[in-house]
PDB file of C-alpha atoms in Angstrom:
ATOM      1  CA  UNK A 965      77.775  97.772 112.283  1.00 94.00           C
ATOM      2  CA  UNK A 966      80.021  99.722 110.011  1.00 96.00           C
ATOM      3  CA  UNK A 967      78.382 100.678 106.787  1.00 97.00           C
ATOM      4  CA  UNK A 968      79.862 102.538 103.804  1.00 98.00           C
ATOM      5  CA  UNK A 969      77.561 103.236 100.848  1.00 98.00           C
ATOM      6  CA  UNK A 970      79.034 104.627  97.697  1.00 97.00           C
ATOM      7  CA  UNK A 971      77.142 106.330  94.830  1.00 97.00           C
ATOM      8  CA  UNK A 972      77.742 108.537  91.776  1.00 97.00           C
ATOM      9  CA  UNK A 973      79.267 105.958  89.363  1.00 96.00           C
ATOM     10  CA  UNK A 974      78.267 105.656  85.727  1.00 96.00           C
ATOM     11  CA  UNK A 975      79.223 105.896  82.080  1.00 97.00           C
ATOM     12  CA  UNK A 976      81.214 108.966  81.132  1.00 96.00           C
ATOM     13  CA  UNK A 977      83.121 110.038  78.034  1.00 97.00           C
ATOM     14  CA  UNK A 978      86.831 110.558  78.082  1.00 97.00           C
ATOM     15  CA  UNK A 979      87.798 114.062  79.327  1.00 97.00           C
ATOM     16  CA  UNK A 980      84.577 114.194  81.450  1.00 97.00           C
ATOM     17  CA  UNK A 981      84.033 114.647  85.195  1.00 97.00           C
ATOM     18  CA  UNK A 982      82.228 112.578  87.794  1.00 98.00           C
ATOM     19  CA  UNK A 983      81.737 112.907  91.545  1.00 98.00           C
ATOM     20  CA  UNK A 984      81.621 109.906  93.740  1.00 98.00           C
ATOM     21  CA  UNK A 985      80.122 109.975  97.239  1.00 98.00           C
ATOM     22  CA  UNK A 986      80.314 107.728 100.139  1.00 98.00           C
ATOM     23  CA  UNK A 987      78.121 107.954 103.296  1.00 98.00           C
ATOM     24  CA  UNK A 988      79.303 106.268 106.423  1.00 98.00           C
ATOM     25  CA  UNK A 989      77.404 104.958 109.523  1.00 97.00           C
ATOM     26  CA  UNK A 990      77.979 102.871 112.520  1.00 97.00           C
ATOM     27  CA  UNK A 991      81.152 104.551 113.779  1.00 97.00           C
ATOM     28  CA  UNK A 992      82.517 107.983 114.709  1.00 97.00           C
ATOM     29  CA  UNK A 993      83.346 109.165 111.194  1.00 97.00           C
ATOM     30  CA  UNK A 994      85.440 112.169 112.237  1.00 97.00           C
ATOM     31  CA  UNK A 995      87.967 109.966 113.968  1.00 97.00           C
ATOM     32  CA  UNK A 996      89.048 107.953 110.957  1.00 97.00           C
ATOM     33  CA  UNK A 997      91.099 108.327 107.838  1.00 97.00           C
ATOM     34  CA  UNK A 998      89.034 107.442 104.715  1.00 98.00           C
ATOM     35  CA  UNK A 999      90.357 106.081 101.406  1.00 98.00           C
ATOM     36  CA  UNK A1000      89.194 105.414  97.890  1.00 98.00           C
ATOM     37  CA  UNK A1001      90.644 102.305  96.193  1.00 98.00           C
ATOM     38  CA  UNK A1002      89.639 101.063  92.734  1.00 98.00           C
ATOM     39  CA  UNK A1003      89.589  97.572  91.113  1.00 96.00           C
ATOM     40  CA  UNK A1004      90.441  97.705  87.470  1.00 94.00           C
ATOM     41  CA  UNK A1005      89.472  94.549  85.535  1.00 90.00           C
ATOM     42  CA  UNK A1006      92.566  92.580  84.565  1.00 89.00           C
ATOM     43  CA  UNK A1007      94.856  94.716  86.583  1.00 91.00           C
ATOM     44  CA  UNK A1008      93.765  94.389  90.175  1.00 94.00           C
ATOM     45  CA  UNK A1009      93.347  96.808  93.079  1.00 96.00           C
ATOM     46  CA  UNK A1010      94.893 100.317  92.980  1.00 97.00           C
ATOM     47  CA  UNK A1011      94.961 102.693  95.907  1.00 97.00           C
ATOM     48  CA  UNK A1012      93.599 106.123  94.757  1.00 98.00           C
ATOM     49  CA  UNK A1013      93.513 108.649  97.603  1.00 98.00           C
ATOM     50  CA  UNK A1014      93.219 109.234 101.316  1.00 98.00           C
ATOM     51  CA  UNK A1015      91.728 112.049 103.442  1.00 98.00           C
ATOM     52  CA  UNK A1016      92.842 112.009 107.004  1.00 97.00           C
ATOM     53  CA  UNK A1017      90.974 112.777 110.105  1.00 96.00           C
ATOM     54  CA  UNK A1018      92.932 116.071 110.103  1.00 96.00           C
ATOM     55  CA  UNK A1019      91.747 116.691 106.500  1.00 97.00           C
ATOM     56  CA  UNK A1020      95.218 116.098 105.041  1.00 97.00           C
ATOM     57  CA  UNK A1021      95.002 114.490 101.551  1.00 98.00           C
ATOM     58  CA  UNK A1022      97.343 112.299  99.527  1.00 98.00           C
ATOM     59  CA  UNK A1023      96.985 110.835  96.029  1.00 97.00           C
ATOM     60  CA  UNK A1024      98.402 108.145  93.801  1.00 97.00           C
ATOM     61  CA  UNK A1025     100.647 109.523  91.053  1.00 95.00           C
ATOM     62  CA  UNK A1026      98.174 108.305  88.407  1.00 95.00           C
ATOM     63  CA  UNK A1027      95.362 110.597  89.636  1.00 97.00           C
ATOM     64  CA  UNK A1028      97.181 113.516  91.249  1.00 97.00           C
ATOM     65  CA  UNK A1029      96.128 116.835  89.711  1.00 97.00           C
ATOM     66  CA  UNK A1030      92.918 115.231  88.353  1.00 98.00           C
ATOM     67  CA  UNK A1031      91.096 113.837  91.341  1.00 98.00           C
ATOM     68  CA  UNK A1032      90.305 115.573  94.653  1.00 98.00           C
ATOM     69  CA  UNK A1033      89.174 113.772  97.787  1.00 98.00           C
ATOM     70  CA  UNK A1034      87.218 115.672 100.471  1.00 98.00           C
ATOM     71  CA  UNK A1035      85.228 114.957 103.552  1.00 98.00           C
ATOM     72  CA  UNK A1036      82.268 116.561 105.392  1.00 98.00           C
ATOM     73  CA  UNK A1037      82.149 115.220 108.961  1.00 97.00           C
ATOM     74  CA  UNK A1038      78.688 116.796 109.586  1.00 97.00           C
ATOM     75  CA  UNK A1039      77.272 114.512 106.897  1.00 97.00           C
ATOM     76  CA  UNK A1040      79.531 111.529 107.533  1.00 98.00           C
ATOM     77  CA  UNK A1041      80.570 111.643 103.967  1.00 98.00           C
ATOM     78  CA  UNK A1042      83.725 111.388 101.860  1.00 98.00           C
ATOM     79  CA  UNK A1043      83.623 112.429  98.179  1.00 98.00           C
ATOM     80  CA  UNK A1044      85.977 111.920  95.190  1.00 98.00           C
ATOM     81  CA  UNK A1045      85.833 114.499  92.385  1.00 98.00           C
ATOM     82  CA  UNK A1046      87.235 113.010  89.325  1.00 98.00           C
ATOM     83  CA  UNK A1047      88.166 115.273  86.377  1.00 98.00           C
ATOM     84  CA  UNK A1048      89.691 114.738  82.953  1.00 98.00           C
ATOM     85  CA  UNK A1049      88.713 111.064  83.109  1.00 98.00           C
ATOM     86  CA  UNK A1050      90.533 108.567  80.986  1.00 97.00           C
ATOM     87  CA  UNK A1051      89.750 105.000  79.850  1.00 96.00           C
ATOM     88  CA  UNK A1052      92.346 103.733  82.388  1.00 96.00           C
ATOM     89  CA  UNK A1053      90.192 105.190  85.181  1.00 97.00           C
ATOM     90  CA  UNK A1054      87.527 102.568  84.421  1.00 97.00           C
ATOM     91  CA  UNK A1055      86.806 100.346  87.428  1.00 97.00           C
ATOM     92  CA  UNK A1056      84.882  99.749  90.608  1.00 97.00           C
ATOM     93  CA  UNK A1057      85.630 102.392  93.152  1.00 98.00           C
ATOM     94  CA  UNK A1058      85.524 101.410  96.800  1.00 98.00           C
ATOM     95  CA  UNK A1059      85.158 103.636  99.827  1.00 98.00           C
ATOM     96  CA  UNK A1060      87.247 102.365 102.734  1.00 98.00           C
ATOM     97  CA  UNK A1061      87.720 103.083 106.447  1.00 98.00           C
ATOM     98  CA  UNK A1062      91.244 103.002 107.678  1.00 97.00           C
ATOM     99  CA  UNK A1063      91.696 101.593 111.132  1.00 93.00           C
ATOM    100  CA  UNK A1064      95.278 101.811 112.444  1.00 89.00           C
ATOM    101  CA  UNK A1065      96.822 101.570 109.031  1.00 92.00           C
ATOM    102  CA  UNK A1066      94.628  98.871 107.491  1.00 96.00           C
ATOM    103  CA  UNK A1067      91.565  98.964 105.214  1.00 97.00           C
ATOM    104  CA  UNK A1068      89.190  97.288 107.696  1.00 96.00           C
ATOM    105  CA  UNK A1069      85.805  98.211 106.226  1.00 97.00           C
ATOM    106  CA  UNK A1070      84.932  98.382 102.536  1.00 97.00           C
ATOM    107  CA  UNK A1071      81.758  99.598 100.786  1.00 97.00           C
ATOM    108  CA  UNK A1072      80.049  97.573  98.026  1.00 96.00           C
ATOM    109  CA  UNK A1073      81.673  99.688  95.358  1.00 97.00           C
ATOM    110  CA  UNK A1074      80.406 101.890  92.490  1.00 97.00           C
ATOM    111  CA  UNK A1075      81.310 101.250  88.834  1.00 97.00           C
ATOM    112  CA  UNK A1076      82.824 103.990  86.768  1.00 98.00           C
ATOM    113  CA  UNK A1077      83.040 103.390  82.964  1.00 98.00           C
ATOM    114  CA  UNK A1078      84.986 105.827  80.848  1.00 97.00           C
ATOM    115  CA  UNK A1079      84.304 105.262  77.200  1.00 95.00           C
ATOM    116  CA  UNK A1080      83.203 107.070  74.129  1.00 93.00           C
TER     117      UNK A1080
ATOM    118  CA  UNK B 962     104.710 104.515  92.211  1.00 63.00           C
ATOM    119  CA  UNK B 963     104.796 100.956  91.041  1.00 75.00           C
ATOM    120  CA  UNK B 964     102.910  98.040  92.544  1.00 85.00           C
ATOM    121  CA  UNK B 965     104.392  95.701  95.167  1.00 95.00           C
ATOM    122  CA  UNK B 966     105.523  92.535  93.452  1.00 97.00           C
ATOM    123  CA  UNK B 967     103.443  89.344  93.903  1.00 97.00           C
ATOM    124  CA  UNK B 968     103.363  86.094  91.916  1.00 97.00           C
ATOM    125  CA  UNK B 969     100.454  86.171  89.473  1.00 96.00           C
ATOM    126  CA  UNK B 970      99.189  82.832  90.579  1.00 97.00           C
ATOM    127  CA  UNK B 971      99.612  79.984  93.002  1.00 98.00           C
ATOM    128  CA  UNK B 972      97.853  76.671  93.467  1.00 97.00           C
ATOM    129  CA  UNK B 973      97.481  73.953  95.975  1.00 96.00           C
ATOM    130  CA  UNK B 974      95.410  70.938  96.856  1.00 97.00           C
ATOM    131  CA  UNK B 975      92.886  70.867  99.681  1.00 97.00           C
ATOM    132  CA  UNK B 976      94.685  70.400 103.066  1.00 97.00           C
ATOM    133  CA  UNK B 977      97.989  71.697 101.763  1.00 97.00           C
ATOM    134  CA  UNK B 978      99.724  74.949 102.617  1.00 97.00           C
ATOM    135  CA  UNK B 979     100.693  77.703 100.213  1.00 98.00           C
ATOM    136  CA  UNK B 980     102.685  80.866 100.663  1.00 98.00           C
ATOM    137  CA  UNK B 981     102.335  84.122  98.659  1.00 98.00           C
ATOM    138  CA  UNK B 982     105.288  86.640  98.676  1.00 98.00           C
ATOM    139  CA  UNK B 983     105.082  90.343  98.420  1.00 98.00           C
ATOM    140  CA  UNK B 984     108.186  92.247  97.648  1.00 97.00           C
ATOM    141  CA  UNK B 985     108.596  96.036  98.011  1.00 96.00           C
ATOM    142  CA  UNK B 986     111.525  98.198  99.099  1.00 95.00           C
ATOM    143  CA  UNK B 987     113.060 100.111 101.982  1.00 93.00           C
ATOM    144  CA  UNK B 988     110.580 102.890 101.272  1.00 95.00           C
ATOM    145  CA  UNK B 989     107.506 100.781 101.992  1.00 96.00           C
ATOM    146  CA  UNK B 990     107.422  97.173 103.407  1.00 96.00           C
ATOM    147  CA  UNK B 991     110.895  97.507 104.847  1.00 94.00           C
ATOM    148  CA  UNK B 992     110.133 100.757 106.684  1.00 94.00           C
ATOM    149  CA  UNK B 993     106.733 100.283 108.276  1.00 95.00           C
ATOM    150  CA  UNK B 994     104.547  97.875 110.255  1.00 95.00           C
ATOM    151  CA  UNK B 995     101.559  98.926 108.183  1.00 97.00           C
ATOM    152  CA  UNK B 996     101.582  95.849 105.939  1.00 97.00           C
ATOM    153  CA  UNK B 997      98.209  94.204 105.315  1.00 98.00           C
ATOM    154  CA  UNK B 998      96.685  91.488 103.277  1.00 98.00           C
ATOM    155  CA  UNK B 999      93.204  91.286 101.531  1.00 98.00           C
ATOM    156  CA  UNK B1000      91.184  88.404 100.152  1.00 98.00           C
ATOM    157  CA  UNK B1001      89.008  89.334  97.156  1.00 97.00           C
ATOM    158  CA  UNK B1002      86.291  87.029  95.705  1.00 96.00           C
ATOM    159  CA  UNK B1003      85.102  88.267  92.375  1.00 90.00           C
ATOM    160  CA  UNK B1004      82.029  90.397  92.542  1.00 90.00           C
ATOM    161  CA  UNK B1005      82.423  91.000  96.349  1.00 94.00           C
ATOM    162  CA  UNK B1006      84.239  93.688  98.274  1.00 95.00           C
ATOM    163  CA  UNK B1007      87.716  92.767  99.364  1.00 96.00           C
ATOM    164  CA  UNK B1008      88.133  91.610 102.940  1.00 97.00           C
ATOM    165  CA  UNK B1009      90.960  92.417 105.467  1.00 98.00           C
ATOM    166  CA  UNK B1010      92.634  89.171 106.610  1.00 98.00           C
ATOM    167  CA  UNK B1011      95.926  90.424 107.991  1.00 98.00           C
ATOM    168  CA  UNK B1012      97.008  93.825 109.398  1.00 97.00           C
ATOM    169  CA  UNK B1013     100.202  95.133 111.145  1.00 97.00           C
ATOM    170  CA  UNK B1014     102.257  92.517 109.248  1.00 97.00           C
ATOM    171  CA  UNK B1015     100.944  89.464 111.155  1.00 97.00           C
ATOM    172  CA  UNK B1016      97.811  90.289 113.077  1.00 97.00           C
ATOM    173  CA  UNK B1017      94.444  88.736 112.222  1.00 97.00           C
ATOM    174  CA  UNK B1018      91.124  90.600 112.658  1.00 95.00           C
ATOM    175  CA  UNK B1019      88.567  89.019 114.765  1.00 95.00           C
ATOM    176  CA  UNK B1020      86.714  86.359 112.866  1.00 95.00           C
ATOM    177  CA  UNK B1021      89.501  85.464 110.409  1.00 97.00           C
ATOM    178  CA  UNK B1022      90.577  81.944 110.506  1.00 96.00           C
ATOM    179  CA  UNK B1023      93.901  81.026 112.182  1.00 96.00           C
ATOM    180  CA  UNK B1024      94.766  79.163 108.943  1.00 98.00           C
ATOM    181  CA  UNK B1025      95.907  82.541 107.701  1.00 98.00           C
ATOM    182  CA  UNK B1026      99.272  83.752 108.954  1.00 98.00           C
ATOM    183  CA  UNK B1027     101.796  86.289 107.743  1.00 98.00           C
ATOM    184  CA  UNK B1028     105.240  87.710 108.345  1.00 97.00           C
ATOM    185  CA  UNK B1029     107.819  90.078 107.000  1.00 97.00           C
ATOM    186  CA  UNK B1030     111.556  89.984 106.453  1.00 97.00           C
ATOM    187  CA  UNK B1031     113.308  92.972 105.226  1.00 96.00           C
ATOM    188  CA  UNK B1032     111.467  94.322 102.244  1.00 96.00           C
ATOM    189  CA  UNK B1033     109.398  91.138 101.637  1.00 97.00           C
ATOM    190  CA  UNK B1034     106.148  90.143 103.279  1.00 98.00           C
ATOM    191  CA  UNK B1035     104.630  86.729 103.087  1.00 98.00           C
ATOM    192  CA  UNK B1036     101.120  85.291 103.604  1.00 98.00           C
ATOM    193  CA  UNK B1037     100.735  81.567 104.375  1.00 98.00           C
ATOM    194  CA  UNK B1038      97.384  79.716 104.178  1.00 98.00           C
ATOM    195  CA  UNK B1039      97.442  76.340 105.752  1.00 97.00           C
ATOM    196  CA  UNK B1040      94.858  73.499 105.437  1.00 97.00           C
ATOM    197  CA  UNK B1041      93.637  74.846 102.104  1.00 98.00           C
ATOM    198  CA  UNK B1042      89.939  74.788 101.575  1.00 97.00           C
ATOM    199  CA  UNK B1043      87.895  75.240  98.454  1.00 97.00           C
ATOM    200  CA  UNK B1044      86.494  78.597  99.830  1.00 96.00           C
ATOM    201  CA  UNK B1045      90.108  80.027  99.979  1.00 97.00           C
ATOM    202  CA  UNK B1046      90.084  80.236  96.135  1.00 97.00           C
ATOM    203  CA  UNK B1047      90.262  83.968  95.532  1.00 97.00           C
ATOM    204  CA  UNK B1048      92.639  86.850  94.710  1.00 97.00           C
ATOM    205  CA  UNK B1049      95.007  87.961  97.362  1.00 98.00           C
ATOM    206  CA  UNK B1050      96.624  91.375  97.664  1.00 98.00           C
ATOM    207  CA  UNK B1051      99.331  92.784  99.920  1.00 98.00           C
ATOM    208  CA  UNK B1052      99.388  96.491 100.858  1.00 98.00           C
ATOM    209  CA  UNK B1053     101.922  98.735 102.480  1.00 97.00           C
ATOM    210  CA  UNK B1054     102.171 102.324 103.699  1.00 97.00           C
ATOM    211  CA  UNK B1055     105.080 104.241 102.110  1.00 96.00           C
ATOM    212  CA  UNK B1056     107.490 107.024 102.938  1.00 95.00           C
ATOM    213  CA  UNK B1057     105.512 109.285 100.540  1.00 93.00           C
ATOM    214  CA  UNK B1058     102.439 109.160 102.864  1.00 94.00           C
ATOM    215  CA  UNK B1059     100.746 107.104 100.193  1.00 96.00           C
ATOM    216  CA  UNK B1060      99.652 103.476 100.038  1.00 97.00           C
ATOM    217  CA  UNK B1061     100.681 100.751  97.592  1.00 97.00           C
ATOM    218  CA  UNK B1062      99.041  97.592  96.739  1.00 97.00           C
ATOM    219  CA  UNK B1063     100.474  94.455  95.209  1.00 97.00           C
ATOM    220  CA  UNK B1064      99.494  93.295  91.736  1.00 96.00           C
ATOM    221  CA  UNK B1065      97.437  90.527  93.168  1.00 96.00           C
ATOM    222  CA  UNK B1066      97.848  86.667  93.310  1.00 97.00           C
ATOM    223  CA  UNK B1067      95.181  84.306  92.018  1.00 97.00           C
ATOM    224  CA  UNK B1068      94.869  81.273  94.309  1.00 98.00           C
ATOM    225  CA  UNK B1069      93.483  78.145  92.741  1.00 97.00           C
ATOM    226  CA  UNK B1070      92.504  75.270  94.942  1.00 97.00           C
ATOM    227  CA  UNK B1071      92.987  72.185  92.774  1.00 93.00           C
TER     228      UNK B1071
END
């Protein structure tokens, strides 16, 4: 079975940094694009970033220049480095496997709270 | 980037059918087959229910169907059941090599 387990969330002050990690199992990790999507209370789901199987990366306008997505195939992991955090970044962050252009497997999510 | 446009809420009685629209542009929905739909029960991880505009993953009820015409995609749920009450999101790949989600639609089963 596909499993995605996120970690690294927590309470952080505005302007701070946080690094989320996601460890995958149950599939050949190196063959898949991997995404981060966040759920913001009262606003819904927002796509954040993707790292392709070829290590290409793309970002939502709202996080470009502040967030960095990366992967390490040897560890079956995908990370999201989040800098200069804002209150608007508060939400549950999900790690997701992309299968042929759809988000077919989701982790359980990790909560990020940006507040002073 | 702005979100795809969905109605904020829809409702229906058990057994009825409802349709949720998702409007984008020629840069996303109108350009690609990579349109998908997700069901999200609060406190749980979202679940893929439709991919490639109208295909259902294994295990998803055939009461869920979807289509696309031009820049607008639609999700139809037939034979509404209480368990269908959830938030529904559309999603599309875009010409910018990014992904865009809809604002979400809250389905209430009366």
